[in-house]
Short mmCIF file of C-alpha atoms in Angstrom, two decimals:
data_model
loop_
_atom_site.label_atom_id
_atom_site.label_comp_id
_atom_site.label_asym_id
_atom_site.label_seq_id
_atom_site.Cartn_x
_atom_site.Cartn_y
_atom_site.Cartn_z
CA MET A 56 1.75 13.49 -20.77
CA THR A 57 0.76 10.67 -18.42
CA GLU A 58 3.35 7.99 -17.72
CA PHE A 59 2.48 4.42 -16.68
CA GLU A 60 5.52 2.54 -15.48
CA LEU A 61 6.09 -0.61 -13.48
CA LYS A 62 9.39 -0.90 -11.60
CA LEU A 63 10.69 -4.31 -10.57
CA GLU A 64 13.52 -4.79 -8.10
CA ILE A 65 16.13 -7.40 -9.00
CA PRO A 66 17.88 -9.53 -6.36
CA PRO A 67 21.67 -9.64 -6.98
CA ALA A 68 21.65 -13.37 -7.74
CA ARG A 69 19.13 -12.89 -10.56
CA LEU A 70 20.76 -9.91 -12.30
CA ALA A 71 22.74 -11.98 -14.82
CA SER A 72 19.71 -14.03 -15.85
CA VAL A 73 17.58 -10.89 -16.27
CA GLU A 74 20.20 -9.24 -18.47
CA ALA A 75 20.64 -12.41 -20.55
CA ALA A 76 16.88 -12.67 -21.08
CA LEU A 77 16.65 -9.01 -22.08
CA ARG A 78 19.43 -9.44 -24.65
CA ARG A 79 17.47 -12.12 -26.53
CA GLY A 80 16.02 -9.35 -28.66
CA MET A 81 17.29 -6.14 -30.24
CA THR A 82 18.64 -3.94 -27.46
CA ARG A 83 20.19 -0.51 -27.04
CA THR A 84 22.68 0.59 -24.39
CA GLN A 85 22.84 4.15 -23.12
CA ARG A 86 24.53 5.92 -20.24
CA LEU A 87 22.22 8.22 -18.28
CA ARG A 88 23.59 10.75 -15.82
CA ALA A 89 21.03 12.83 -13.98
CA ARG A 90 20.89 15.64 -11.42
CA TYR A 91 17.84 16.11 -9.22
CA PHE A 92 16.90 19.52 -7.83
CA ASP A 93 14.53 20.93 -5.24
CA THR A 94 13.99 24.06 -3.18
CA ALA A 95 15.94 24.45 0.05
CA ASP A 96 12.89 23.39 2.07
CA GLY A 97 12.05 20.43 -0.16
CA ALA A 98 8.79 21.89 -1.48
CA LEU A 99 8.68 19.66 -4.56
CA ALA A 100 9.54 16.39 -2.80
CA ALA A 101 6.93 17.15 -0.13
CA GLN A 102 4.26 16.95 -2.86
CA GLY A 103 5.76 13.86 -4.50
CA MET A 104 7.25 15.85 -7.38
CA VAL A 105 10.55 15.50 -9.21
CA LEU A 106 12.67 17.99 -11.19
CA ARG A 107 15.51 16.39 -13.11
CA LEU A 108 18.23 17.34 -15.59
CA ARG A 109 19.48 14.23 -17.37
CA LYS A 110 22.19 13.76 -19.96
CA GLU A 111 20.98 11.14 -22.41
CA GLY A 112 23.95 10.29 -24.60
CA ARG A 113 25.20 13.74 -25.67
CA HIS A 114 21.98 15.67 -25.07
CA TRP A 115 20.39 17.15 -21.96
CA VAL A 116 16.70 16.84 -21.11
CA GLN A 117 14.85 18.56 -18.27
CA THR A 118 11.98 16.50 -16.84
CA ALA A 119 9.33 17.27 -14.24
CA LYS A 120 7.07 14.60 -12.78
CA ALA A 121 4.05 14.73 -10.47
CA PRO A 122 1.77 12.07 -8.96
CA GLY A 123 -1.00 10.76 -11.21
CA SER A 124 -4.53 9.81 -10.23
CA ARG A 125 -3.98 6.04 -10.14
CA PRO A 126 -1.34 3.68 -8.72
CA LEU A 127 2.00 3.78 -10.55
CA GLU A 128 0.75 6.54 -12.85
CA ARG A 129 2.60 9.87 -13.11
CA LEU A 130 2.28 13.14 -14.94
CA GLU A 131 5.43 13.91 -16.91
CA HIS A 132 6.76 16.76 -19.06
CA ASN A 133 10.09 16.70 -20.90
CA VAL A 134 12.00 19.60 -22.43
CA ALA A 135 14.89 18.80 -24.81
CA LEU A 136 17.79 21.21 -24.21
CA GLY A 137 20.18 19.98 -26.90
CA ALA A 138 23.89 19.22 -26.73
CA ARG A 139 25.54 21.73 -24.45
CA THR A 140 27.42 21.95 -21.20
CA ALA A 141 25.38 21.14 -18.13
CA PRO A 142 22.45 23.61 -18.11
CA LEU A 143 20.83 25.11 -15.05
CA PRO A 144 17.31 24.01 -14.11
CA GLU A 145 14.45 26.41 -14.84
CA LEU A 146 10.94 25.76 -13.54
CA SER A 147 9.45 28.06 -16.19
CA ARG A 148 10.24 25.44 -18.84
CA HIS A 149 7.17 23.55 -17.65
CA ASP A 150 4.75 26.50 -17.61
CA GLY A 151 1.40 25.86 -19.27
CA THR A 152 1.45 22.10 -18.64
CA PRO A 153 -0.36 19.95 -16.04
CA VAL A 154 3.00 19.32 -14.36
CA GLY A 155 3.74 23.04 -14.38
CA GLU A 156 0.45 23.69 -12.59
CA CYS A 157 1.39 21.07 -9.98
CA ILE A 158 4.74 22.82 -9.49
CA ARG A 159 2.99 26.15 -8.99
CA GLN A 160 0.63 24.69 -6.40
CA ALA A 161 3.47 22.92 -4.57
CA LEU A 162 5.51 26.12 -4.33
CA ASN A 163 2.52 28.19 -3.19
CA LYS A 164 2.00 25.80 -0.28
CA HIS A 165 5.57 26.28 0.91
CA GLN A 166 6.60 29.68 -0.41
CA PRO A 167 3.52 31.77 -1.27
CA ASP A 168 5.56 34.87 -2.07
CA ALA A 169 8.36 33.26 -4.08
CA ALA A 170 7.68 33.45 -7.83
CA SER A 171 10.93 31.74 -8.82
CA PRO A 172 12.66 30.11 -5.84
CA ASP A 173 16.28 29.07 -5.83
CA LEU A 174 16.90 25.43 -6.64
CA THR A 175 19.62 23.28 -5.16
CA LEU A 176 21.19 19.99 -6.23
CA VAL A 177 20.01 17.24 -3.88
CA TYR A 178 21.41 14.02 -5.40
CA GLN A 179 22.70 12.54 -8.65
CA THR A 180 22.36 9.25 -10.51
CA ASP A 181 24.68 7.47 -12.93
CA MET A 182 23.09 4.56 -14.79
CA VAL A 183 23.79 2.27 -17.69
CA ARG A 184 20.44 1.49 -19.30
CA LEU A 185 19.82 -1.52 -21.52
CA THR A 186 16.50 -1.19 -23.37
CA ARG A 187 14.36 -3.37 -25.56
CA THR A 188 10.89 -2.75 -26.95
CA VAL A 189 8.39 -5.61 -27.07
CA ARG A 190 4.73 -6.17 -27.84
CA ALA A 191 2.45 -7.80 -25.28
CA ARG A 192 -1.30 -8.24 -25.62
CA GLY A 193 -1.75 -5.31 -27.95
CA ALA A 194 0.60 -3.01 -26.00
CA LEU A 195 4.01 -1.62 -26.92
CA VAL A 196 6.24 -1.75 -23.84
CA GLU A 197 9.81 -0.59 -23.29
CA LEU A 198 11.87 -2.82 -21.01
CA ALA A 199 14.75 -0.95 -19.38
CA LEU A 200 17.38 -2.59 -17.21
CA ASP A 201 19.11 0.06 -15.08
CA GLN A 202 22.40 -0.66 -13.34
CA GLY A 203 24.34 2.01 -11.54
CA HIS A 204 24.22 4.09 -8.39
CA ILE A 205 22.67 7.09 -6.68
CA ALA A 206 24.98 9.58 -4.93
CA ALA A 207 24.16 12.22 -2.31
CA GLY A 208 27.18 13.90 -0.78
CA ASN A 209 29.59 11.10 0.15
CA ARG A 210 26.84 8.44 0.34
CA THR A 211 26.04 6.07 -2.52
CA LEU A 212 23.36 3.45 -3.15
CA PRO A 213 23.53 0.71 -5.82
CA VAL A 214 20.58 0.35 -8.22
CA ARG A 215 19.36 -2.80 -10.01
CA GLU A 216 15.93 -2.26 -11.56
CA LEU A 217 13.88 -3.45 -14.48
CA GLU A 218 11.40 -0.80 -15.61
CA LEU A 219 8.48 -1.48 -17.93
CA GLU A 220 7.11 1.70 -19.48
CA LEU A 221 3.92 1.62 -21.49
CA LYS A 222 4.52 3.35 -24.82
CA LYS A 223 1.27 2.51 -26.57
CA GLY A 224 -1.84 0.40 -26.06
CA PRO A 225 -3.61 -0.99 -22.98
CA ALA A 226 -1.91 -0.91 -19.58
CA THR A 227 -2.98 -4.52 -19.06
CA GLY A 228 -0.36 -5.55 -21.65
CA ALA A 229 2.43 -4.02 -19.55
CA VAL A 230 0.98 -5.68 -16.45
CA ALA A 231 0.92 -9.10 -18.12
CA LEU A 232 4.54 -8.68 -19.23
CA ALA A 233 5.64 -7.59 -15.74
CA THR A 234 3.91 -10.64 -14.27
CA THR A 235 5.89 -12.92 -16.58
CA TRP A 236 9.23 -11.36 -15.58
CA CYS A 237 8.35 -11.55 -11.87
CA LEU A 238 7.44 -15.23 -12.06
CA ARG A 239 10.44 -16.24 -14.18
CA HIS A 240 13.14 -14.29 -12.40
CA GLY A 241 11.95 -13.76 -8.80
CA LEU A 242 11.51 -9.99 -9.18
CA TRP A 243 9.16 -7.88 -7.10
CA LEU A 244 7.16 -4.74 -7.65
CA SER A 245 8.30 -1.53 -5.98
CA SER A 246 6.69 1.90 -5.93
CA VAL A 247 9.88 3.49 -4.56
CA SER A 248 11.32 5.54 -7.41
CA LYS A 249 14.95 6.53 -7.92
CA SER A 250 13.99 10.04 -6.88
CA GLN A 251 12.58 8.77 -3.58
CA LYS A 252 15.69 6.68 -3.01
CA GLY A 253 17.80 9.74 -3.70
CA GLN A 254 15.82 11.89 -1.30
CA ARG A 255 16.23 9.31 1.45
CA LEU A 256 19.93 8.94 0.74
CA ALA A 257 20.36 12.70 1.03
CA LEU A 258 18.52 12.66 4.38
CA GLY A 259 20.40 9.60 5.67
CA GLN A 260 17.22 7.49 5.78
CA ASP A 261 16.97 3.82 4.84
CA PHE A 262 13.20 3.78 4.39
CA GLY A 263 10.29 6.16 4.01
CA ALA A 264 7.50 6.69 6.50
CA ALA A 265 4.67 4.17 6.77
CA VAL A 266 1.69 5.14 4.62
CA ASN A 267 -1.83 5.30 6.08
CA ALA A 268 -5.11 4.88 4.22
CA GLN A 269 -6.20 8.00 2.38
CA ALA A 270 -9.70 9.41 1.98
CA LEU A 271 -11.53 8.13 -1.09
CA ARG A 272 -12.53 10.45 -3.91
CA PHE A 273 -14.83 9.56 -6.78
CA SER A 274 -17.90 11.05 -8.40
CA ARG A 275 -21.33 10.50 -6.89
CA HIS A 276 -22.36 9.60 -10.43
CA ALA A 277 -19.66 6.95 -10.86
CA SER A 278 -20.71 3.62 -12.31
CA GLY A 279 -20.33 0.48 -10.22
CA ARG A 280 -17.12 -0.50 -11.96
CA GLU A 281 -15.70 3.03 -11.68
CA MET A 282 -16.39 3.07 -7.96
CA ALA A 283 -14.89 -0.40 -7.45
CA ALA A 284 -11.78 0.65 -9.41
CA ALA A 285 -11.42 3.82 -7.31
CA VAL A 286 -11.68 1.83 -4.07
CA VAL A 287 -9.19 -0.83 -5.20
CA ALA A 288 -6.80 1.92 -6.38
CA ALA A 289 -6.95 3.64 -2.98
CA CYS A 290 -6.30 0.35 -1.19
CA LEU A 291 -3.43 -0.45 -3.54
CA ASN A 292 -1.78 2.91 -2.87
CA GLN A 293 -1.48 2.01 0.81
CA VAL A 294 -0.51 -1.62 0.16
CA LEU A 295 2.10 -0.88 -2.51
CA ALA A 296 3.80 1.86 -0.52
CA ASN A 297 4.24 -0.27 2.59
CA ALA A 298 4.85 -3.57 0.75
CA SER A 299 7.69 -1.92 -1.21
CA GLU A 300 9.42 -0.97 2.04
CA VAL A 301 8.90 -4.39 3.65
CA ALA A 302 10.12 -6.20 0.52
CA GLY A 303 13.18 -3.94 0.63
CA GLY A 304 14.05 -5.10 4.13
CA CYS A 305 12.09 -2.77 6.42
CA SER A 306 10.84 -4.60 9.52
CA ALA A 307 9.42 -1.60 11.41
CA GLU A 308 6.27 -2.37 13.36
CA GLU A 309 4.31 0.55 11.86
CA HIS A 310 5.06 -0.45 8.26
CA ILE A 311 3.88 -3.99 8.95
CA HIS A 312 0.79 -2.67 10.73
CA GLN A 313 -0.14 -0.31 7.88
CA LEU A 314 0.48 -3.02 5.30
CA ARG A 315 -1.91 -5.29 7.21
CA VAL A 316 -4.50 -2.50 7.37
CA GLY A 317 -4.15 -1.95 3.63
CA LEU A 318 -4.50 -5.68 2.94
CA ARG A 319 -7.55 -5.93 5.18
CA ARG A 320 -9.18 -3.04 3.35
CA LEU A 321 -8.28 -4.55 -0.02
CA ARG A 322 -9.68 -7.94 0.96
CA THR A 323 -12.89 -6.26 2.08
CA ALA A 324 -13.14 -4.51 -1.27
CA LEU A 325 -12.66 -7.78 -3.14
CA GLN A 326 -15.31 -9.48 -1.04
CA GLU A 327 -17.93 -6.76 -0.87
CA LEU A 328 -17.61 -5.01 -4.24
CA GLU A 329 -17.25 -7.98 -6.57
CA ALA A 330 -20.72 -7.53 -8.07
CA LEU A 331 -20.11 -3.82 -8.69
CA ALA A 332 -16.81 -4.62 -10.40
CA GLY A 333 -18.45 -7.18 -12.68
CA GLY A 334 -16.39 -9.93 -11.06
CA TRP A 335 -12.63 -10.34 -10.65
CA GLY A 336 -12.17 -12.85 -13.45
CA ASP A 337 -10.51 -16.25 -13.36
CA GLN A 338 -7.77 -15.06 -11.01
CA GLY A 339 -10.05 -13.58 -8.36
CA ASP A 340 -9.92 -16.56 -6.00
CA ALA A 341 -6.15 -16.82 -6.36
CA TRP A 342 -5.78 -13.11 -5.55
CA LYS A 343 -7.89 -13.46 -2.42
CA ALA A 344 -5.97 -16.52 -1.24
CA SER A 345 -2.58 -14.86 -1.80
CA LEU A 346 -3.58 -11.67 0.02
CA ALA A 347 -4.87 -13.78 2.92
CA ARG A 348 -1.59 -15.74 3.17
CA VAL A 349 0.54 -12.62 3.39
CA PHE A 350 -1.90 -11.04 5.84
CA ARG A 351 -1.58 -14.08 8.14
CA ALA A 352 2.22 -14.14 7.87
CA LEU A 353 2.43 -10.46 8.80
CA GLY A 354 -0.07 -11.10 11.60
CA GLN A 355 2.38 -13.46 13.27
CA HIS A 356 4.87 -10.61 13.52
CA ARG A 357 2.24 -8.23 14.84
CA ASP A 358 1.17 -10.77 17.49
CA ARG A 359 4.77 -11.37 18.53
CA ASP A 360 5.36 -7.64 18.93
CA TYR A 361 2.21 -7.38 21.02
CA LEU A 362 3.19 -10.28 23.26
CA LEU A 363 6.78 -9.19 23.84
CA GLY A 364 6.47 -5.44 23.49
CA LYS A 365 3.35 -4.79 25.50
CA LEU A 366 1.76 -7.65 27.42
CA GLN A 367 4.90 -9.12 28.94
CA GLY A 368 5.79 -5.68 30.29
CA GLN A 369 2.31 -5.27 31.82
CA ILE A 370 2.54 -8.69 33.45
CA GLU A 371 5.95 -7.94 34.91
CA ALA A 372 4.64 -4.59 36.18
CA ALA A 373 1.87 -6.53 37.95
CA GLY A 374 4.49 -8.66 39.72
CA GLY A 375 4.95 -11.47 37.22
CA PRO A 376 8.35 -13.04 36.56
CA PRO A 377 10.32 -12.35 33.36
CA LEU A 378 10.21 -15.09 30.72
CA ASN A 379 12.77 -16.19 28.17
CA TRP A 380 10.62 -16.06 25.07
CA GLN A 381 13.44 -16.75 22.65
CA GLU A 382 13.66 -20.37 23.84
CA THR A 383 9.93 -21.01 23.64
CA LEU A 384 8.64 -19.21 20.54
CA GLY A 385 9.40 -20.55 17.09
CA ALA A 386 10.95 -18.67 14.21
CA LEU A 387 8.70 -16.28 12.31
CA PRO A 388 8.33 -16.25 8.53
CA SER A 389 10.41 -13.57 6.81
CA THR A 390 8.26 -10.53 6.11
CA ALA A 391 10.38 -9.62 3.07
CA GLU A 392 10.09 -13.10 1.58
CA SER A 393 6.35 -13.18 2.24
CA VAL A 394 5.86 -9.95 0.30
CA ARG A 395 8.25 -10.95 -2.49
CA ALA A 396 6.40 -14.26 -3.01
CA PRO A 397 5.46 -14.72 -6.70
CA ALA A 398 1.79 -15.37 -5.94
CA PHE A 399 1.50 -12.13 -3.97
CA GLN A 400 3.27 -10.16 -6.68
CA GLN A 401 0.96 -11.70 -9.26
CA ALA A 402 -2.07 -10.61 -7.22
CA LEU A 403 -0.80 -7.03 -6.90
CA LEU A 404 -0.08 -6.80 -10.62
CA GLY A 405 -3.45 -8.31 -11.50
CA LEU A 406 -5.24 -5.72 -9.37
CA ILE A 407 -3.19 -2.93 -10.95
CA GLY A 408 -4.34 -4.27 -14.28
CA PHE A 409 -7.97 -4.08 -13.14
CA VAL A 410 -7.56 -0.47 -11.99
CA HIS A 411 -5.93 0.61 -15.25
CA ALA A 412 -8.14 -1.39 -17.60
CA ALA A 413 -9.87 0.77 -20.17
CA PRO A 414 -13.70 0.93 -20.13
CA GLY A 415 -15.04 -2.12 -21.89
CA GLU A 416 -12.08 -4.37 -20.97
CA GLY A 417 -13.10 -7.37 -18.92
CA ALA A 418 -16.49 -7.98 -17.36
CA SER A 419 -18.87 -5.19 -16.42
CA ALA A 420 -21.41 -4.84 -13.65
CA PRO A 421 -25.07 -5.23 -14.64
CA ASP A 422 -26.57 -2.01 -16.01
CA ASP A 423 -29.13 -1.89 -13.22
CA THR A 424 -26.47 -2.12 -10.46
CA SER A 425 -26.56 1.30 -8.82
CA PRO A 426 -23.62 1.71 -6.42
CA LYS A 427 -25.76 3.64 -3.97
CA LYS A 428 -28.57 1.08 -3.98
CA PHE A 429 -26.11 -1.80 -3.82
CA LEU A 430 -24.21 -0.33 -0.87
CA ARG A 431 -27.38 0.50 1.03
CA LYS A 432 -28.27 -3.19 1.03
CA ARG A 433 -24.78 -4.36 1.98
CA LEU A 434 -24.36 -1.82 4.76
CA ALA A 435 -27.84 -2.46 6.16
CA ARG A 436 -27.21 -6.21 6.21
CA LEU A 437 -23.87 -5.91 8.02
CA HIS A 438 -25.24 -3.30 10.44
CA LYS A 439 -28.17 -5.54 11.30
CA GLN A 440 -25.89 -8.53 11.86
CA VAL A 441 -23.60 -6.53 14.17
CA LEU A 442 -26.55 -5.31 16.22
CA ALA A 443 -28.03 -8.80 16.51
CA ARG A 444 -24.77 -10.42 17.63
CA GLY A 445 -23.90 -7.46 19.83
CA ARG A 446 -27.08 -7.70 21.89
CA GLN A 447 -26.03 -11.14 23.11
CA PHE A 448 -22.27 -10.71 23.12
CA THR A 449 -21.67 -12.17 26.58
CA ALA A 450 -23.58 -15.34 25.64
CA LEU A 451 -21.80 -15.89 22.32
CA PRO A 452 -19.20 -18.64 21.97
CA GLU A 453 -15.67 -17.31 21.69
CA ALA A 454 -15.48 -18.11 17.98
CA GLU A 455 -18.62 -16.07 17.29
CA GLN A 456 -17.31 -13.19 19.37
CA HIS A 457 -14.25 -13.14 17.13
CA ALA A 458 -16.46 -13.40 14.05
CA LEU A 459 -18.33 -10.30 15.25
CA ARG A 460 -15.05 -8.40 15.36
CA LYS A 461 -14.25 -9.35 11.76
CA ARG A 462 -17.76 -8.44 10.64
CA LEU A 463 -17.46 -5.07 12.34
CA LYS A 464 -14.23 -4.35 10.46
CA ARG A 465 -15.94 -5.19 7.19
CA LEU A 466 -18.73 -2.81 8.14
CA ARG A 467 -16.26 -0.07 8.96
CA TYR A 468 -14.29 -0.35 5.72
CA LEU A 469 -17.40 -0.66 3.58
CA ALA A 470 -18.79 2.46 5.26
CA GLU A 471 -15.54 4.29 4.43
CA PHE A 472 -15.74 3.10 0.83
CA ALA A 473 -19.34 4.34 0.55
CA GLN A 474 -18.73 7.70 2.22
CA PRO A 475 -18.33 9.77 -0.99
CA LEU A 476 -21.81 8.67 -2.14
CA PHE A 477 -23.63 9.94 0.96
CA ALA A 478 -23.56 12.86 3.37
CA ARG A 479 -19.99 12.88 4.63
CA ARG A 480 -20.84 14.40 8.00
CA LYS A 481 -23.38 11.69 8.79
CA ALA A 482 -20.99 9.00 7.60
CA ALA A 483 -18.22 10.42 9.77
CA ALA A 484 -20.54 10.40 12.80
CA TYR A 485 -21.39 6.76 12.14
CA LEU A 486 -17.73 5.80 11.90
CA ALA A 487 -16.99 7.68 15.12
CA ALA A 488 -19.75 5.72 16.89
CA LEU A 489 -18.26 2.48 15.58
CA LYS A 490 -14.73 3.09 16.85
CA PRO A 491 -15.25 2.41 20.62
CA LEU A 492 -16.72 -0.99 19.82
CA GLN A 493 -13.89 -1.86 17.45
CA ASP A 494 -11.33 -0.84 20.09
CA ALA A 495 -13.03 -2.90 22.82
CA LEU A 496 -13.28 -5.98 20.62
CA GLY A 497 -9.65 -5.57 19.54
CA ILE A 498 -8.34 -5.49 23.12
CA TYR A 499 -10.48 -8.46 24.10
CA HIS A 500 -9.43 -10.57 21.12
CA ASP A 501 -5.72 -9.79 21.62
CA GLU A 502 -5.81 -10.87 25.25
CA VAL A 503 -7.80 -14.04 24.48
CA ALA A 504 -5.15 -15.01 21.92
CA ALA A 505 -2.40 -14.14 24.42
CA LEU A 506 -4.05 -16.25 27.11
CA LEU A 507 -3.78 -19.31 24.87
CA VAL A 508 -0.07 -18.60 24.38
CA TRP A 509 0.60 -18.24 28.13
CA GLN A 510 -1.42 -21.34 28.93
CA GLY A 511 0.55 -23.33 26.38
CA LEU A 512 3.82 -21.96 27.68
CA SER A 513 2.95 -22.82 31.29
CA GLY A 514 3.17 -26.52 30.41
CA HIS A 515 6.90 -26.05 29.79
CA ASP A 516 7.72 -23.14 32.05
CA PRO A 517 5.86 -22.78 35.39
CA ARG A 518 6.75 -19.09 35.49
CA ALA A 519 4.13 -18.54 32.78
CA LEU A 520 1.36 -19.54 35.21
CA PHE A 521 1.33 -16.02 36.67
CA GLY A 522 0.66 -14.49 33.27
CA ALA A 523 -1.99 -17.08 32.45
CA GLY A 524 -3.80 -16.34 35.69
CA TRP A 525 -3.48 -12.57 35.22
CA LEU A 526 -4.96 -12.76 31.73
CA SER A 527 -7.73 -15.13 32.85
CA ALA A 528 -8.75 -12.72 35.60
CA ARG A 529 -9.08 -9.89 33.05
CA ARG A 530 -11.20 -11.86 30.60
CA GLU A 531 -14.58 -11.24 32.20
CA VAL A 532 -13.81 -7.53 32.57
CA HIS A 533 -13.14 -7.30 28.85
CA VAL A 534 -16.29 -9.28 28.01
CA GLN A 535 -18.41 -6.81 29.95
CA ALA A 536 -16.61 -3.88 28.36
CA CYS A 537 -17.39 -5.32 24.92
CA GLN A 538 -21.05 -5.77 25.86
CA GLN A 539 -21.26 -2.15 26.98
CA ALA A 540 -19.60 -1.02 23.74
CA CYS A 541 -22.10 -3.12 21.74
CA ASN A 542 -24.97 -1.47 23.62
CA GLY A 543 -23.48 1.97 23.05
CA PHE A 544 -23.09 1.31 19.33
CA ALA A 545 -26.73 0.24 19.05
CA VAL A 546 -27.84 3.53 20.59
CA GLN A 547 -25.38 5.97 19.00
CA ALA A 548 -24.76 4.62 15.48
CA ARG A 549 -27.23 6.25 13.08
CA PRO A 550 -27.17 4.62 9.61
CA PHE A 551 -26.11 7.28 7.14
CA TRP A 552 -27.29 5.38 4.08
CA ASP A 553 -31.06 5.58 4.77
#
């Protein structure tokens, strides 16, 4: 069985209003106590899998879950064990199912010789669940408000979640319902499951690791819409994982960086693949604007980290005086609030709806739109533009130099999106030839932006003049390095789409 579920986090101040709204229909209350198991070396968790024994009322149910093929989709298999004292977990109960096959593969990766490894209790949950079933746009959806805690050893973590599980019908109905609850009650989407929270609690971790972009996989015979959906799904996997952590209070530099990378990739997909997708509908422009706002807000944090964490140290190492940045730089927007913003949540949910829409829902790409033919044209156009601007990089105005950097990033991400359709080795060689130019342009742009900051600061604090002069002296060196990288790209980058 495949499970599609949307989990919304509830801020404490909104819990009462969420519960009151849920009780406006026929509801059911149930206590759910669960025990989660894994091997001693965490073989199941390492593959994103869950093995659970849960007492639902008076009966026990064993459940195994494994990652699905699309965002927020999971494989699930349940085995009813009846009313008895707490049973022991048995992996064999899931034999002969897709989840059972995932379990077998996960164990073979960690313990090739262990046919039936010992399982250990990792953490437990104790929840009171209030449920209500509603219809939304042709879908039957179960709303479940969970209140309780997770326990691992002597550590506990409170839980306040609203889950929307699709029982029947199109996934877009569940997405529309989740959007309504987010907008009305200030909730936000999270891909961090109770099992992941429990694993972290057991390990003494507040957050998971930052998630990088993953390689794309789709058929060479995929239609334009199928390819666009696969690309958006891959981008969403990176965005959702990191956005969930940031919305939950994580301010780590790497999470913010990977969220920005995911957003940049997603924005490229929305810009470059719109024709293949058959359009993004009435909300497309709103999605793009919301993603751009959050990207810019996160960029302020990235720039501040760069200024204080790297450049200021280099300037001081060169003999410059220390500066009191706290008195001169303004307050930054909250990363958590930026990600929790209703418009951003609406964009994420809308894109999830696009990925999970059944064939025939929404607009379709023209029948004669071949992904391969379409991407050849787009890649060739961007490649040609990069070469043309690159030949005269030193003569370009600063704004056009920056525009070249953004165009190069679009070229890189579009090349990654297209890679499954062409010879992977040639595509990888092209991307490798592109990287030195992207690195050179990135360093140059960062220091140009920093120079403006130091120049502005020098009007209030003369000590900043040293840094402004140091950065100014390096500018021409970086310009020449960028020109050399442009020349190298023109010689080494062999289009893989010809």
